[in-house]
Structure formats: C-alpha cells, structure tokens
C-alpha cells in the first residue's frame, strides 16, 4: 500500500517514514502543500497523512484543494493544535480521521491500516482467497495454516492482488501501490516478484494468472 506523508518537520517525517516502512507501506514524503497537491493528483495513494502546519499553505487548504481535485484517498490529518475547531473543520472539509501530536507510533500504524481497509471495502484485517490468508495487521501470510515466508515487496504485490480476487489488476496499478518514487524500478521488477510468489504458493495455493497486455489476476485455490 502506497502512502504519502506531508510533513515539514524533517526529523518527524523521517521517523514516520521508518515507522510506516516497518509496517510494510511504500512511502513518499513531501514537505509543502504545493508538492503535496502536485503528487497526490497524479499518484494513486492508498492514504495521505497530512500535517496542518505547513510552511507555504494551511493544511486545511491543502485538504480542500485535494478534495476539489477529486483525490479519493483517505486523508489522516496530523495536528499539534489542541483546538477542537481544527479537528472539526478538518473532518468537515473531507479528512477521514485525525491524530494529535504527539502520537503513539503504533496508533499511527493502526489508524493507517484501518483507514485503508475501509477505503478498499475490506474491513476484515485478514484477506482470504481459497486456502491462502494474509493478516494485514501482523503482516503474516499462511497457506493451509502454514506460514509462508515472504519478503516485503512480495507481500505488497500479494496484498494488492488479494484485495481484488478474480479481477484483473493492471501492471500500472500494482507498480504504483508497491513502489515509491525513490525506488529505481527495473521494467521486469514486477514479474520477478510475481515469479517468486508463484513458486512460494505452488502447488497448493491460488494461482496468479497473467492477463496478456493488462496485468495479473489472482484465482482461488
Ligand atoms: Ca508542521
């Protein structure tokens, strides 16, 4: 799942980046409202974490601009402000949730997962396709109840496919959700991860079918 962090406090941004990376997210960080709007309209983020105190614009204005431009991603606002009015205004302008600084790192991870689940229409933390299950909270995958050892990116590809079983997931969509801007993505990187997943899920698990010219589809098993 791909997450955008909008935060001008560099050390806090780096801390959040490390924290969210350990929870399996692909992250991009920007430090101004203008950059946030620029990337959020072009990349299909699964979640945007938005600080309200930004150097160039008020975070609430960034929020309104994103919604006006039809950015659909859930938005979690971060604010150091104690005023209840900011939280109310944020939610009423289209934010989905808020956290007040300072926050507990694990609470940020859990709220992020909850917002993403809700936005994808998959409220159960465990995704299941046939004999395969992926627990998005503990980042564990099991096939017929035996744990399958997956690397971070393999799990990210599988998570995206398991969220849309029986549907074609385009290469563009998979690439956008699995890799961030900083990843230098080789043209065949996705195929490499899919190849490894197929080996690990064979012969008892669901099948990852290649749909020529389009992408991949996970079929039960
Ligand atoms: Ca700030």
PDB file of C-alpha atoms and ligand atoms in Angstrom:
ATOM      1  CA  UNK A   1       0.000   0.000   0.000  1.00  0.00           C
ATOM      2  CA  UNK A   2       1.316   3.380  -1.006  1.00  0.00           C
ATOM      3  CA  UNK A   3       1.230   6.255   1.480  1.00  0.00           C
ATOM      4  CA  UNK A   4       2.040   9.955   1.115  1.00  0.00           C
ATOM      5  CA  UNK A   5       3.399  11.776   4.158  1.00  0.00           C
ATOM      6  CA  UNK A   6       3.079  15.577   4.072  1.00  0.00           C
ATOM      7  CA  UNK A   7       5.199  16.935   6.922  1.00  0.00           C
ATOM      8  CA  UNK A   8       7.670  19.831   7.050  1.00  0.00           C
ATOM      9  CA  UNK A   9       9.375  18.755  10.275  1.00  0.00           C
ATOM     10  CA  UNK A  10      12.203  16.690   8.754  1.00  0.00           C
ATOM     11  CA  UNK A  11      13.024  14.591  11.772  1.00  0.00           C
ATOM     12  CA  UNK A  12       9.379  13.759  12.409  1.00  0.00           C
ATOM     13  CA  UNK A  13       8.928  12.935   8.715  1.00  0.00           C
ATOM     14  CA  UNK A  14      11.932  10.606   8.770  1.00  0.00           C
ATOM     15  CA  UNK A  15      10.637   8.948  11.931  1.00  0.00           C
ATOM     16  CA  UNK A  16       7.211   8.386  10.396  1.00  0.00           C
ATOM     17  CA  UNK A  17       8.768   7.097   7.202  1.00  0.00           C
ATOM     18  CA  UNK A  18      10.797   4.492   9.104  1.00  0.00           C
ATOM     19  CA  UNK A  19       7.792   3.555  11.210  1.00  0.00           C
ATOM     20  CA  UNK A  20       5.466   3.102   8.251  1.00  0.00           C
ATOM     21  CA  UNK A  21       8.094   1.228   6.234  1.00  0.00           C
ATOM     22  CA  UNK A  22       8.376  -1.363   9.016  1.00  0.00           C
ATOM     23  CA  UNK A  23       4.586  -1.765   8.750  1.00  0.00           C
ATOM     24  CA  UNK A  24       5.015  -2.689   5.064  1.00  0.00           C
ATOM     25  CA  UNK A  25       3.958   0.552   3.368  1.00  0.00           C
ATOM     26  CA  UNK A  26       5.632   2.115   0.300  1.00  0.00           C
ATOM     27  CA  UNK A  27       6.148   5.775   1.175  1.00  0.00           C
ATOM     28  CA  UNK A  28       6.708   9.154  -0.360  1.00  0.00           C
ATOM     29  CA  UNK A  29       7.415  12.234   1.783  1.00  0.00           C
ATOM     30  CA  UNK A  30       6.905  15.874   0.815  1.00  0.00           C
ATOM     31  CA  UNK A  31       7.277  18.968   2.980  1.00  0.00           C
ATOM     32  CA  UNK A  32       4.988  21.586   1.419  1.00  0.00           C
ATOM     33  CA  UNK A  33       1.362  21.968   0.437  1.00  0.00           C
ATOM     34  CA  UNK A  34       2.189  22.685  -3.169  1.00  0.00           C
ATOM     35  CA  UNK A  35       4.259  19.496  -3.556  1.00  0.00           C
ATOM     36  CA  UNK A  36       1.538  17.515  -1.790  1.00  0.00           C
ATOM     37  CA  UNK A  37      -1.118  18.638  -4.269  1.00  0.00           C
ATOM     38  CA  UNK A  38       1.246  18.008  -7.194  1.00  0.00           C
ATOM     39  CA  UNK A  39       1.949  14.373  -6.331  1.00  0.00           C
ATOM     40  CA  UNK A  40      -1.426  13.466  -4.819  1.00  0.00           C
ATOM     41  CA  UNK A  41      -3.326  14.285  -8.020  1.00  0.00           C
ATOM     42  CA  UNK A  42      -1.029  12.109 -10.140  1.00  0.00           C
ATOM     43  CA  UNK A  43      -0.313   9.069  -7.926  1.00  0.00           C
ATOM     44  CA  UNK A  44      -2.989   6.674  -6.661  1.00  0.00           C
ATOM     45  CA  UNK A  45      -2.156   6.804  -2.937  1.00  0.00           C
ATOM     46  CA  UNK A  46      -3.951   4.464  -0.582  1.00  0.00           C
ATOM     47  CA  UNK A  47      -3.598   7.027   2.219  1.00  0.00           C
ATOM     48  CA  UNK A  48      -2.412  10.612   2.722  1.00  0.00           C
ATOM     49  CA  UNK A  49      -1.072  11.706   6.112  1.00  0.00           C
ATOM     50  CA  UNK A  50      -1.320  15.484   6.225  1.00  0.00           C
ATOM     51  CA  UNK A  51       0.263  17.836   8.736  1.00  0.00           C
ATOM     52  CA  UNK A  52      -1.816  21.003   9.182  1.00  0.00           C
ATOM     53  CA  UNK A  53       1.067  23.397   9.968  1.00  0.00           C
ATOM     54  CA  UNK A  54       2.889  23.641   6.629  1.00  0.00           C
ATOM     55  CA  UNK A  55       5.295  26.409   5.554  1.00  0.00           C
ATOM     56  CA  UNK A  56       3.560  27.519   2.348  1.00  0.00           C
ATOM     57  CA  UNK A  57      -0.133  26.829   2.888  1.00  0.00           C
ATOM     58  CA  UNK A  58      -2.513  25.947   5.676  1.00  0.00           C
ATOM     59  CA  UNK A  59      -3.008  22.172   5.730  1.00  0.00           C
ATOM     60  CA  UNK A  60      -6.776  22.714   5.765  1.00  0.00           C
ATOM     61  CA  UNK A  61      -6.466  24.479   2.409  1.00  0.00           C
ATOM     62  CA  UNK A  62      -4.387  21.614   1.051  1.00  0.00           C
ATOM     63  CA  UNK A  63      -7.129  19.269   2.201  1.00  0.00           C
ATOM     64  CA  UNK A  64      -9.854  21.265   0.422  1.00  0.00           C
ATOM     65  CA  UNK A  65      -7.726  21.518  -2.731  1.00  0.00           C
ATOM     66  CA  UNK A  66      -7.213  17.730  -2.785  1.00  0.00           C
ATOM     67  CA  UNK A  67     -10.908  17.001  -2.420  1.00  0.00           C
ATOM     68  CA  UNK A  68     -11.811  19.655  -5.020  1.00  0.00           C
ATOM     69  CA  UNK A  69      -9.454  17.893  -7.433  1.00  0.00           C
ATOM     70  CA  UNK A  70     -11.193  14.605  -6.740  1.00  0.00           C
ATOM     71  CA  UNK A  71      -8.346  12.951  -4.862  1.00  0.00           C
ATOM     72  CA  UNK A  72     -10.149   9.915  -3.411  1.00  0.00           C
ATOM     73  CA  UNK A  73      -7.530   8.653  -0.958  1.00  0.00           C
ATOM     74  CA  UNK A  74      -8.399   8.644   2.726  1.00  0.00           C
ATOM     75  CA  UNK A  75      -6.733  11.577   4.496  1.00  0.00           C
ATOM     76  CA  UNK A  76      -5.487  11.456   8.083  1.00  0.00           C
ATOM     77  CA  UNK A  77      -4.692  14.894   9.462  1.00  0.00           C
ATOM     78  CA  UNK A  78      -1.911  15.416  11.989  1.00  0.00           C
ATOM     79  CA  UNK A  79      -2.077  18.439  14.156  1.00  0.00           C
ATOM     80  CA  UNK A  80      -0.195  19.848  17.103  1.00  0.00           C
ATOM     81  CA  UNK A  81      -3.076  22.205  17.661  1.00  0.00           C
ATOM     82  CA  UNK A  82      -5.218  21.434  20.622  1.00  0.00           C
ATOM     83  CA  UNK A  83      -8.208  23.385  19.297  1.00  0.00           C
ATOM     84  CA  UNK A  84     -11.166  21.139  18.689  1.00  0.00           C
ATOM     85  CA  UNK A  85     -12.225  23.531  15.912  1.00  0.00           C
ATOM     86  CA  UNK A  86      -9.306  22.455  13.697  1.00  0.00           C
ATOM     87  CA  UNK A  87     -10.243  18.830  14.046  1.00  0.00           C
ATOM     88  CA  UNK A  88     -13.908  19.571  13.324  1.00  0.00           C
ATOM     89  CA  UNK A  89     -13.016  21.741  10.346  1.00  0.00           C
ATOM     90  CA  UNK A  90     -10.596  19.131   9.031  1.00  0.00           C
ATOM     91  CA  UNK A  91     -13.195  16.369   9.167  1.00  0.00           C
ATOM     92  CA  UNK A  92     -15.842  18.636   7.642  1.00  0.00           C
ATOM     93  CA  UNK A  93     -13.520  19.598   4.782  1.00  0.00           C
ATOM     94  CA  UNK A  94     -13.072  15.969   3.816  1.00  0.00           C
ATOM     95  CA  UNK A  95     -10.495  14.412   6.150  1.00  0.00           C
ATOM     96  CA  UNK A  96     -11.306  10.881   7.310  1.00  0.00           C
ATOM     97  CA  UNK A  97      -9.555  10.873  10.652  1.00  0.00           C
ATOM     98  CA  UNK A  98      -7.061  12.836  12.757  1.00  0.00           C
ATOM     99  CA  UNK A  99      -4.239  12.303  15.220  1.00  0.00           C
ATOM    100  CA  UNK A 100      -2.983  14.953  17.641  1.00  0.00           C
ATOM    101  CA  UNK A 101       0.769  15.338  18.049  1.00  0.00           C
ATOM    102  CA  UNK A 102       2.472  13.862  19.922  1.00  0.00           C
ATOM    103  CA  UNK A 103       1.015  10.474  18.984  1.00  0.00           C
ATOM    104  CA  UNK A 104       1.992   6.910  19.749  1.00  0.00           C
ATOM    105  CA  UNK A 105       3.780   5.366  16.737  1.00  0.00           C
ATOM    106  CA  UNK A 106       1.693   2.221  16.836  1.00  0.00           C
ATOM    107  CA  UNK A 107      -1.507   4.246  16.856  1.00  0.00           C
ATOM    108  CA  UNK A 108      -0.459   5.874  13.578  1.00  0.00           C
ATOM    109  CA  UNK A 109       0.176   2.438  12.023  1.00  0.00           C
ATOM    110  CA  UNK A 110      -3.150   1.071  13.253  1.00  0.00           C
ATOM    111  CA  UNK A 111      -5.189   4.060  12.121  1.00  0.00           C
ATOM    112  CA  UNK A 112      -3.479   3.936   8.732  1.00  0.00           C
ATOM    113  CA  UNK A 113      -4.395   0.257   8.336  1.00  0.00           C
ATOM    114  CA  UNK A 114      -7.995   0.894   9.438  1.00  0.00           C
ATOM    115  CA  UNK A 115      -8.461   3.796   7.011  1.00  0.00           C
ATOM    116  CA  UNK A 116      -7.034   1.781   4.123  1.00  0.00           C
ATOM    117  CA  UNK A 117      -9.211  -1.255   4.892  1.00  0.00           C
ATOM    118  CA  UNK A 118     -12.321   0.906   4.970  1.00  0.00           C
ATOM    119  CA  UNK A 119     -11.426   2.698   1.725  1.00  0.00           C
ATOM    120  CA  UNK A 120     -10.848  -0.624  -0.050  1.00  0.00           C
ATOM    121  CA  UNK A 121     -14.119  -2.035   1.252  1.00  0.00           C
ATOM    122  CA  UNK A 122     -12.336  -4.921   3.022  1.00  0.00           C
ATOM    123  CA  UNK A 123     -12.964  -4.312   6.748  1.00  0.00           C
ATOM    124  CA  UNK A 124     -11.659  -7.705   7.934  1.00  0.00           C
ATOM    125  CA  UNK A 125      -7.925  -7.294   8.704  1.00  0.00           C
ATOM    126  CA  UNK A 126      -7.365 -10.776   7.259  1.00  0.00           C
ATOM    127  CA  UNK A 127      -7.648 -11.140   3.489  1.00  0.00           C
ATOM    128  CA  UNK A 128      -8.581 -14.660   2.396  1.00  0.00           C
ATOM    129  CA  UNK A 129      -8.539 -16.282  -1.017  1.00  0.00           C
ATOM    130  CA  UNK A 130      -9.116 -20.039  -1.008  1.00  0.00           C
ATOM    131  CA  UNK A 131      -6.560 -21.658   1.288  1.00  0.00           C
ATOM    132  CA  UNK A 132      -4.432 -18.509   1.470  1.00  0.00           C
ATOM    133  CA  UNK A 133      -4.729 -15.828   4.154  1.00  0.00           C
ATOM    134  CA  UNK A 134      -2.876 -12.551   4.662  1.00  0.00           C
ATOM    135  CA  UNK A 135      -3.138 -10.781   8.008  1.00  0.00           C
ATOM    136  CA  UNK A 136      -2.627  -7.092   7.295  1.00  0.00           C
ATOM    137  CA  UNK A 137      -2.100  -6.246  10.977  1.00  0.00           C
ATOM    138  CA  UNK A 138       0.627  -8.780  11.745  1.00  0.00           C
ATOM    139  CA  UNK A 139       1.994  -8.938   8.148  1.00  0.00           C
ATOM    140  CA  UNK A 140       1.811 -12.715   8.060  1.00  0.00           C
ATOM    141  CA  UNK A 141       0.750 -14.980   5.230  1.00  0.00           C
ATOM    142  CA  UNK A 142      -0.451 -18.540   5.677  1.00  0.00           C
ATOM    143  CA  UNK A 143      -1.260 -21.263   3.180  1.00  0.00           C
ATOM    144  CA  UNK A 144      -3.386 -24.096   4.594  1.00  0.00           C
ATOM    145  CA  UNK A 145      -2.420 -22.709   8.002  1.00  0.00           C
ATOM    146  CA  UNK A 146       1.333 -22.985   7.432  1.00  0.00           C
ATOM    147  CA  UNK A 147       3.214 -19.694   7.462  1.00  0.00           C
ATOM    148  CA  UNK A 148       4.654 -18.650   4.093  1.00  0.00           C
ATOM    149  CA  UNK A 149       7.864 -16.656   4.329  1.00  0.00           C
ATOM    150  CA  UNK A 150       7.548 -13.597   2.057  1.00  0.00           C
ATOM    151  CA  UNK A 151       9.771 -10.586   1.508  1.00  0.00           C
ATOM    152  CA  UNK A 152       8.274  -7.101   1.905  1.00  0.00           C
ATOM    153  CA  UNK A 153       7.634  -6.472  -1.791  1.00  0.00           C
ATOM    154  CA  UNK A 154       6.336  -9.975  -2.439  1.00  0.00           C
ATOM    155  CA  UNK A 155       3.838  -9.394   0.337  1.00  0.00           C
ATOM    156  CA  UNK A 156       2.898  -5.977  -1.087  1.00  0.00           C
ATOM    157  CA  UNK A 157       2.158  -7.499  -4.508  1.00  0.00           C
ATOM    158  CA  UNK A 158       0.148 -10.296  -2.912  1.00  0.00           C
ATOM    159  CA  UNK A 159      -1.786  -7.865  -0.704  1.00  0.00           C
ATOM    160  CA  UNK A 160      -2.873  -5.835  -3.728  1.00  0.00           C
ATOM    161  CA  UNK A 161      -3.933  -8.954  -5.650  1.00  0.00           C
ATOM    162  CA  UNK A 162      -5.767 -10.451  -2.655  1.00  0.00           C
ATOM    163  CA  UNK A 163      -7.727  -7.214  -2.223  1.00  0.00           C
ATOM    164  CA  UNK A 164      -9.264  -7.776  -5.671  1.00  0.00           C
ATOM    165  CA  UNK A 165      -9.560 -11.543  -6.138  1.00  0.00           C
ATOM    166  CA  UNK A 166     -10.843 -12.693  -9.518  1.00  0.00           C
ATOM    167  CA  UNK A 167     -10.272  -9.241 -11.016  1.00  0.00           C
ATOM    168  CA  UNK A 168      -7.529  -8.086 -13.341  1.00  0.00           C
ATOM    169  CA  UNK A 169      -5.103  -5.780 -11.543  1.00  0.00           C
ATOM    170  CA  UNK A 170      -3.167  -3.738 -14.085  1.00  0.00           C
ATOM    171  CA  UNK A 171       0.616  -3.549 -14.083  1.00  0.00           C
ATOM    172  CA  UNK A 172       0.310   0.227 -13.581  1.00  0.00           C
ATOM    173  CA  UNK A 173      -1.854  -0.209 -10.509  1.00  0.00           C
ATOM    174  CA  UNK A 174       0.441  -2.858  -8.991  1.00  0.00           C
ATOM    175  CA  UNK A 175       3.556  -0.811  -9.716  1.00  0.00           C
ATOM    176  CA  UNK A 176       2.016   2.333  -8.207  1.00  0.00           C
ATOM    177  CA  UNK A 177       0.982   0.554  -4.995  1.00  0.00           C
ATOM    178  CA  UNK A 178       4.181  -1.420  -4.470  1.00  0.00           C
ATOM    179  CA  UNK A 179       6.942   1.059  -5.372  1.00  0.00           C
ATOM    180  CA  UNK A 180       7.562   4.640  -4.237  1.00  0.00           C
ATOM    181  CA  UNK A 181       9.271   7.445  -6.171  1.00  0.00           C
ATOM    182  CA  UNK A 182      12.669   6.628  -4.682  1.00  0.00           C
ATOM    183  CA  UNK A 183      12.609   3.041  -5.952  1.00  0.00           C
ATOM    184  CA  UNK A 184      14.522   2.689  -9.194  1.00  0.00           C
ATOM    185  CA  UNK A 185      12.159   0.185 -10.731  1.00  0.00           C
ATOM    186  CA  UNK A 186      13.535  -2.145 -13.388  1.00  0.00           C
ATOM    187  CA  UNK A 187      10.987  -2.862 -16.150  1.00  0.00           C
ATOM    188  CA  UNK A 188      10.711  -6.522 -15.148  1.00  0.00           C
ATOM    189  CA  UNK A 189      10.726  -5.973 -11.344  1.00  0.00           C
ATOM    190  CA  UNK A 190       7.057  -6.785 -11.024  1.00  0.00           C
ATOM    191  CA  UNK A 191       7.436 -10.024 -12.983  1.00  0.00           C
ATOM    192  CA  UNK A 192      10.300 -11.041 -10.708  1.00  0.00           C
ATOM    193  CA  UNK A 193       8.124 -10.635  -7.595  1.00  0.00           C
ATOM    194  CA  UNK A 194       5.200 -12.406  -9.224  1.00  0.00           C
ATOM    195  CA  UNK A 195       7.530 -15.261 -10.253  1.00  0.00           C
ATOM    196  CA  UNK A 196       8.760 -15.665  -6.679  1.00  0.00           C
ATOM    197  CA  UNK A 197       5.214 -15.579  -5.336  1.00  0.00           C
ATOM    198  CA  UNK A 198       4.103 -18.250  -7.774  1.00  0.00           C
ATOM    199  CA  UNK A 199       6.919 -20.530  -6.626  1.00  0.00           C
ATOM    200  CA  UNK A 200       6.007 -19.998  -2.977  1.00  0.00           C
ATOM    201  CA  UNK A 201       2.271 -20.550  -3.491  1.00  0.00           C
ATOM    202  CA  UNK A 202       2.586 -23.585  -5.774  1.00  0.00           C
ATOM    203  CA  UNK A 203       1.107 -26.171  -5.825  1.00  0.00           C
ATOM    204  CA  UNK A 204      -1.490 -25.712  -3.073  1.00  0.00           C
ATOM    205  CA  UNK A 205      -2.354 -22.042  -3.237  1.00  0.00           C
ATOM    206  CA  UNK A 206      -4.324 -19.745  -5.506  1.00  0.00           C
ATOM    207  CA  UNK A 207      -2.983 -19.092  -8.994  1.00  0.00           C
ATOM    208  CA  UNK A 208      -1.617 -15.762 -10.191  1.00  0.00           C
ATOM    209  CA  UNK A 209      -2.704 -15.648 -13.795  1.00  0.00           C
ATOM    210  CA  UNK A 210      -1.015 -13.379 -16.345  1.00  0.00           C
ATOM    211  CA  UNK A 211      -3.541 -11.437 -18.406  1.00  0.00           C
ATOM    212  CA  UNK A 212      -1.570 -10.540 -21.513  1.00  0.00           C
ATOM    213  CA  UNK A 213      -1.167  -6.842 -22.171  1.00  0.00           C
ATOM    214  CA  UNK A 214      -3.073  -5.953 -18.996  1.00  0.00           C
ATOM    215  CA  UNK A 215      -1.767  -7.328 -15.741  1.00  0.00           C
ATOM    216  CA  UNK A 216      -2.381 -10.110 -13.253  1.00  0.00           C
ATOM    217  CA  UNK A 217      -5.322 -11.836 -11.650  1.00  0.00           C
ATOM    218  CA  UNK A 218      -5.478 -13.981  -8.527  1.00  0.00           C
ATOM    219  CA  UNK A 219      -7.722 -17.017  -8.799  1.00  0.00           C
ATOM    220  CA  UNK A 220      -8.857 -19.088  -5.802  1.00  0.00           C
ATOM    221  CA  UNK A 221      -7.363 -22.437  -4.863  1.00  0.00           C
TER     222      UNK A 221
HETATM  223 CA1  LIG B   1       4.437  21.339  10.626  1.00  0.00          CA
END
